[in-house]
Amino acid sequence: MAVTLPTVAEELLNEMATAVRESARIPDEHLLSLKFIFGTSAVQALDLVDRQSITLISSPSGRHIYQVLGSAGKTYTCLASCHYCSCPAFAFSVLRKNDSLLCKHLLAIYLSQIMGTCQQLSVSDNQLTEILLTEEEQEHKAKIHLTGSGRQKFQVSREAQ
């Protein structure tokens, strides 16, 4: 089952793709709509696209992931097929608070697809597995400790920052 964005966001991205195919540019009214729907993430995502920070990594088995070099220099792994990003903003604003549709990294992926600016990298299946395992190891560097009162205390190692 495919995961989809709300209809208004899907329609806007489709209209933007059509506009780029027809005129090789995104009309101002589409950019304004993008800002209205996605807020400040829209401008930040466009900046990531301008800096060519998005890479599609594919393997011979057909598996693929995206990596986005964030504005602070950290690389985030994204799965566009299920609208997932490994960044803290996704976990907090999209999943926990539910006040954003996407983080800027995912939006940058969709915009780079529309504009044809996504870099491509082919790797072996083993290399793709290693990339994913490395991402998982980095996430586990944030350790959860239980205090004496039973409340959870989160402690991030210096390496993960």
PDB file of C-alpha atoms in Angstrom:
ATOM      1  CA  MET A   1       0.000   0.000   0.000  1.00  0.00           C
ATOM      2  CA  ALA A   2       1.520   3.317  -1.030  1.00  0.00           C
ATOM      3  CA  VAL A   3       1.734   6.105   1.491  1.00  0.00           C
ATOM      4  CA  THR A   4       0.481   9.398   0.113  1.00  0.00           C
ATOM      5  CA  LEU A   5       0.569  13.019   1.130  1.00  0.00           C
ATOM      6  CA  PRO A   6      -2.656  14.959   1.690  1.00  0.00           C
ATOM      7  CA  THR A   7      -4.397  15.631  -1.620  1.00  0.00           C
ATOM      8  CA  VAL A   8      -3.632  19.350  -1.681  1.00  0.00           C
ATOM      9  CA  ALA A   9       0.119  18.711  -1.309  1.00  0.00           C
ATOM     10  CA  GLU A  10       0.078  15.922  -3.933  1.00  0.00           C
ATOM     11  CA  GLU A  11      -1.798  18.146  -6.373  1.00  0.00           C
ATOM     12  CA  LEU A  12       0.604  21.036  -5.869  1.00  0.00           C
ATOM     13  CA  LEU A  13       3.661  18.830  -6.446  1.00  0.00           C
ATOM     14  CA  ASN A  14       2.012  17.363  -9.566  1.00  0.00           C
ATOM     15  CA  GLU A  15       1.217  20.855 -10.898  1.00  0.00           C
ATOM     16  CA  MET A  16       4.803  21.912 -10.223  1.00  0.00           C
ATOM     17  CA  ALA A  17       6.100  18.880 -12.125  1.00  0.00           C
ATOM     18  CA  THR A  18       3.842  19.702 -15.076  1.00  0.00           C
ATOM     19  CA  ALA A  19       5.012  23.330 -15.065  1.00  0.00           C
ATOM     20  CA  VAL A  20       8.681  22.270 -15.061  1.00  0.00           C
ATOM     21  CA  ARG A  21       8.087  19.862 -17.973  1.00  0.00           C
ATOM     22  CA  GLU A  22       6.292  22.554 -19.968  1.00  0.00           C
ATOM     23  CA  SER A  23       8.365  25.647 -19.206  1.00  0.00           C
ATOM     24  CA  ALA A  24      11.465  24.469 -17.303  1.00  0.00           C
ATOM     25  CA  ARG A  25      10.513  26.690 -14.361  1.00  0.00           C
ATOM     26  CA  ILE A  26       8.213  26.761 -11.352  1.00  0.00           C
ATOM     27  CA  PRO A  27       5.681  29.616 -11.475  1.00  0.00           C
ATOM     28  CA  ASP A  28       5.626  32.097  -8.596  1.00  0.00           C
ATOM     29  CA  GLU A  29       2.080  31.141  -7.618  1.00  0.00           C
ATOM     30  CA  HIS A  30       3.243  27.540  -7.110  1.00  0.00           C
ATOM     31  CA  LEU A  31       6.126  28.739  -4.936  1.00  0.00           C
ATOM     32  CA  LEU A  32       3.693  30.799  -2.848  1.00  0.00           C
ATOM     33  CA  SER A  33       1.420  27.777  -2.483  1.00  0.00           C
ATOM     34  CA  LEU A  34       4.420  25.680  -1.480  1.00  0.00           C
ATOM     35  CA  LYS A  35       5.262  28.206   1.257  1.00  0.00           C
ATOM     36  CA  PHE A  36       1.627  28.281   2.407  1.00  0.00           C
ATOM     37  CA  ILE A  37       1.362  24.473   2.694  1.00  0.00           C
ATOM     38  CA  PHE A  38       4.819  23.663   4.051  1.00  0.00           C
ATOM     39  CA  GLY A  39       5.734  26.887   5.886  1.00  0.00           C
ATOM     40  CA  THR A  40       9.399  27.678   6.481  1.00  0.00           C
ATOM     41  CA  SER A  41      10.367  24.152   5.386  1.00  0.00           C
ATOM     42  CA  ALA A  42       9.604  25.193   1.788  1.00  0.00           C
ATOM     43  CA  VAL A  43      12.329  27.847   1.628  1.00  0.00           C
ATOM     44  CA  GLN A  44      14.793  25.601   3.458  1.00  0.00           C
ATOM     45  CA  ALA A  45      14.017  22.705   1.109  1.00  0.00           C
ATOM     46  CA  LEU A  46      14.516  24.901  -1.953  1.00  0.00           C
ATOM     47  CA  ASP A  47      17.879  25.941  -0.534  1.00  0.00           C
ATOM     48  CA  LEU A  48      18.890  22.271  -0.194  1.00  0.00           C
ATOM     49  CA  VAL A  49      17.846  21.698  -3.809  1.00  0.00           C
ATOM     50  CA  ASP A  50      19.845  24.743  -4.963  1.00  0.00           C
ATOM     51  CA  ARG A  51      22.903  23.357  -3.173  1.00  0.00           C
ATOM     52  CA  GLN A  52      22.353  19.937  -4.828  1.00  0.00           C
ATOM     53  CA  SER A  53      22.258  18.252  -1.430  1.00  0.00           C
ATOM     54  CA  ILE A  54      20.059  15.317  -2.462  1.00  0.00           C
ATOM     55  CA  THR A  55      21.434  11.958  -3.607  1.00  0.00           C
ATOM     56  CA  LEU A  56      19.412   8.954  -4.718  1.00  0.00           C
ATOM     57  CA  ILE A  57      21.313   5.790  -3.832  1.00  0.00           C
ATOM     58  CA  SER A  58      20.200   2.683  -5.772  1.00  0.00           C
ATOM     59  CA  SER A  59      21.245  -0.943  -5.685  1.00  0.00           C
ATOM     60  CA  PRO A  60      20.930  -3.690  -8.349  1.00  0.00           C
ATOM     61  CA  SER A  61      18.060  -5.322  -6.423  1.00  0.00           C
ATOM     62  CA  GLY A  62      15.937  -2.217  -6.978  1.00  0.00           C
ATOM     63  CA  ARG A  63      16.167  -0.932  -3.413  1.00  0.00           C
ATOM     64  CA  HIS A  64      16.809   2.765  -3.067  1.00  0.00           C
ATOM     65  CA  ILE A  65      17.194   5.404  -0.407  1.00  0.00           C
ATOM     66  CA  TYR A  66      17.899   9.102  -0.435  1.00  0.00           C
ATOM     67  CA  GLN A  67      20.569  10.893   1.485  1.00  0.00           C
ATOM     68  CA  VAL A  68      20.240  14.610   2.095  1.00  0.00           C
ATOM     69  CA  LEU A  69      23.128  16.740   3.285  1.00  0.00           C
ATOM     70  CA  GLY A  70      21.428  19.027   5.784  1.00  0.00           C
ATOM     71  CA  SER A  71      22.142  22.715   6.201  1.00  0.00           C
ATOM     72  CA  ALA A  72      24.246  21.992   9.302  1.00  0.00           C
ATOM     73  CA  GLY A  73      26.431  19.489   7.417  1.00  0.00           C
ATOM     74  CA  LYS A  74      24.874  16.257   8.767  1.00  0.00           C
ATOM     75  CA  THR A  75      23.630  13.659   6.298  1.00  0.00           C
ATOM     76  CA  TYR A  76      20.134  12.262   6.797  1.00  0.00           C
ATOM     77  CA  THR A  77      18.760   9.073   5.295  1.00  0.00           C
ATOM     78  CA  CYS A  78      15.255   9.304   3.844  1.00  0.00           C
ATOM     79  CA  LEU A  79      12.765   6.809   2.492  1.00  0.00           C
ATOM     80  CA  ALA A  80      10.496   8.766   0.170  1.00  0.00           C
ATOM     81  CA  SER A  81       8.202   5.792  -0.431  1.00  0.00           C
ATOM     82  CA  CYS A  82       6.926   6.006   3.150  1.00  0.00           C
ATOM     83  CA  HIS A  83       7.732   9.667   3.875  1.00  0.00           C
ATOM     84  CA  TYR A  84      10.439   8.922   6.489  1.00  0.00           C
ATOM     85  CA  CYS A  85      13.517  10.947   7.417  1.00  0.00           C
ATOM     86  CA  SER A  86      16.089  10.227  10.114  1.00  0.00           C
ATOM     87  CA  CYS A  87      16.325  13.900  11.180  1.00  0.00           C
ATOM     88  CA  PRO A  88      15.193  15.086  14.624  1.00  0.00           C
ATOM     89  CA  ALA A  89      12.741  17.589  13.085  1.00  0.00           C
ATOM     90  CA  PHE A  90      10.863  14.743  11.408  1.00  0.00           C
ATOM     91  CA  ALA A  91      10.602  12.817  14.671  1.00  0.00           C
ATOM     92  CA  PHE A  92       9.460  15.871  16.624  1.00  0.00           C
ATOM     93  CA  SER A  93       7.410  18.042  14.247  1.00  0.00           C
ATOM     94  CA  VAL A  94       5.968  15.388  11.940  1.00  0.00           C
ATOM     95  CA  LEU A  95       5.555  12.343  14.166  1.00  0.00           C
ATOM     96  CA  ARG A  96       5.277  13.669  17.703  1.00  0.00           C
ATOM     97  CA  LYS A  97       3.593  17.072  17.397  1.00  0.00           C
ATOM     98  CA  ASN A  98       1.925  16.362  14.053  1.00  0.00           C
ATOM     99  CA  ASP A  99       2.232  20.034  13.070  1.00  0.00           C
ATOM    100  CA  SER A 100       4.143  19.488   9.805  1.00  0.00           C
ATOM    101  CA  LEU A 101       3.467  17.292   6.796  1.00  0.00           C
ATOM    102  CA  LEU A 102       7.153  16.748   6.004  1.00  0.00           C
ATOM    103  CA  CYS A 103      10.570  17.865   7.132  1.00  0.00           C
ATOM    104  CA  LYS A 104      12.673  20.032   4.814  1.00  0.00           C
ATOM    105  CA  HIS A 105      14.761  17.007   3.755  1.00  0.00           C
ATOM    106  CA  LEU A 106      11.792  15.044   2.422  1.00  0.00           C
ATOM    107  CA  LEU A 107      10.360  18.105   0.730  1.00  0.00           C
ATOM    108  CA  ALA A 108      13.765  18.725  -0.873  1.00  0.00           C
ATOM    109  CA  ILE A 109      13.685  15.173  -2.267  1.00  0.00           C
ATOM    110  CA  TYR A 110      10.298  15.731  -3.907  1.00  0.00           C
ATOM    111  CA  LEU A 111      11.380  19.113  -5.278  1.00  0.00           C
ATOM    112  CA  SER A 112      14.665  17.731  -6.631  1.00  0.00           C
ATOM    113  CA  GLN A 113      12.728  14.972  -8.400  1.00  0.00           C
ATOM    114  CA  ILE A 114      10.479  17.598  -9.991  1.00  0.00           C
ATOM    115  CA  MET A 115      13.406  19.778 -11.046  1.00  0.00           C
ATOM    116  CA  GLY A 116      15.636  16.900 -12.133  1.00  0.00           C
ATOM    117  CA  THR A 117      18.481  17.945  -9.837  1.00  0.00           C
ATOM    118  CA  CYS A 118      18.767  14.807  -7.734  1.00  0.00           C
ATOM    119  CA  GLN A 119      22.262  13.315  -7.845  1.00  0.00           C
ATOM    120  CA  GLN A 120      22.404   9.567  -8.500  1.00  0.00           C
ATOM    121  CA  LEU A 121      24.699   6.956  -7.034  1.00  0.00           C
ATOM    122  CA  SER A 122      24.649   3.232  -7.789  1.00  0.00           C
ATOM    123  CA  VAL A 123      26.005   0.901  -5.135  1.00  0.00           C
ATOM    124  CA  SER A 124      26.012  -2.826  -4.539  1.00  0.00           C
ATOM    125  CA  ASP A 125      23.347  -4.398  -2.349  1.00  0.00           C
ATOM    126  CA  ASN A 126      25.987  -4.945   0.341  1.00  0.00           C
ATOM    127  CA  GLN A 127      27.034  -1.288   0.215  1.00  0.00           C
ATOM    128  CA  LEU A 128      23.417  -0.156   0.573  1.00  0.00           C
ATOM    129  CA  THR A 129      23.019  -2.463   3.562  1.00  0.00           C
ATOM    130  CA  GLU A 130      26.164  -0.959   5.111  1.00  0.00           C
ATOM    131  CA  ILE A 131      24.799   2.569   4.612  1.00  0.00           C
ATOM    132  CA  LEU A 132      21.582   1.626   6.392  1.00  0.00           C
ATOM    133  CA  LEU A 133      23.407  -0.171   9.199  1.00  0.00           C
ATOM    134  CA  THR A 134      25.684   2.825   9.722  1.00  0.00           C
ATOM    135  CA  GLU A 135      22.592   5.043  10.028  1.00  0.00           C
ATOM    136  CA  GLU A 136      21.087   2.663  12.581  1.00  0.00           C
ATOM    137  CA  GLU A 137      24.307   2.623  14.618  1.00  0.00           C
ATOM    138  CA  GLN A 138      24.347   6.431  14.712  1.00  0.00           C
ATOM    139  CA  GLU A 139      20.778   6.491  15.974  1.00  0.00           C
ATOM    140  CA  HIS A 140      21.685   4.029  18.742  1.00  0.00           C
ATOM    141  CA  LYS A 141      24.409   6.355  20.012  1.00  0.00           C
ATOM    142  CA  ALA A 142      21.577   8.249  21.694  1.00  0.00           C
ATOM    143  CA  LYS A 143      21.276   6.071  24.806  1.00  0.00           C
ATOM    144  CA  ILE A 144      18.250   5.770  27.070  1.00  0.00           C
ATOM    145  CA  HIS A 145      19.005   5.458  30.771  1.00  0.00           C
ATOM    146  CA  LEU A 146      16.472   4.845  33.491  1.00  0.00           C
ATOM    147  CA  THR A 147      16.841   6.968  36.598  1.00  0.00           C
ATOM    148  CA  GLY A 148      16.052   5.667  40.044  1.00  0.00           C
ATOM    149  CA  SER A 149      12.539   7.146  39.913  1.00  0.00           C
ATOM    150  CA  GLY A 150      11.698   5.150  36.799  1.00  0.00           C
ATOM    151  CA  ARG A 151      11.560   8.157  34.470  1.00  0.00           C
ATOM    152  CA  GLN A 152      13.510   7.957  31.236  1.00  0.00           C
ATOM    153  CA  LYS A 153      16.541  10.160  30.823  1.00  0.00           C
ATOM    154  CA  PHE A 154      17.923  10.698  27.326  1.00  0.00           C
ATOM    155  CA  GLN A 155      21.629  11.215  26.970  1.00  0.00           C
ATOM    156  CA  VAL A 156      23.190  11.910  23.583  1.00  0.00           C
ATOM    157  CA  SER A 157      26.820  10.953  23.134  1.00  0.00           C
ATOM    158  CA  ARG A 158      29.245  13.613  21.884  1.00  0.00           C
ATOM    159  CA  GLU A 159      29.882  11.558  18.713  1.00  0.00           C
ATOM    160  CA  ALA A 160      26.216  11.721  17.673  1.00  0.00           C
ATOM    161  CA  GLN A 161      26.110  15.510  17.880  1.00  0.00           C
TER     162      GLN A 161
END
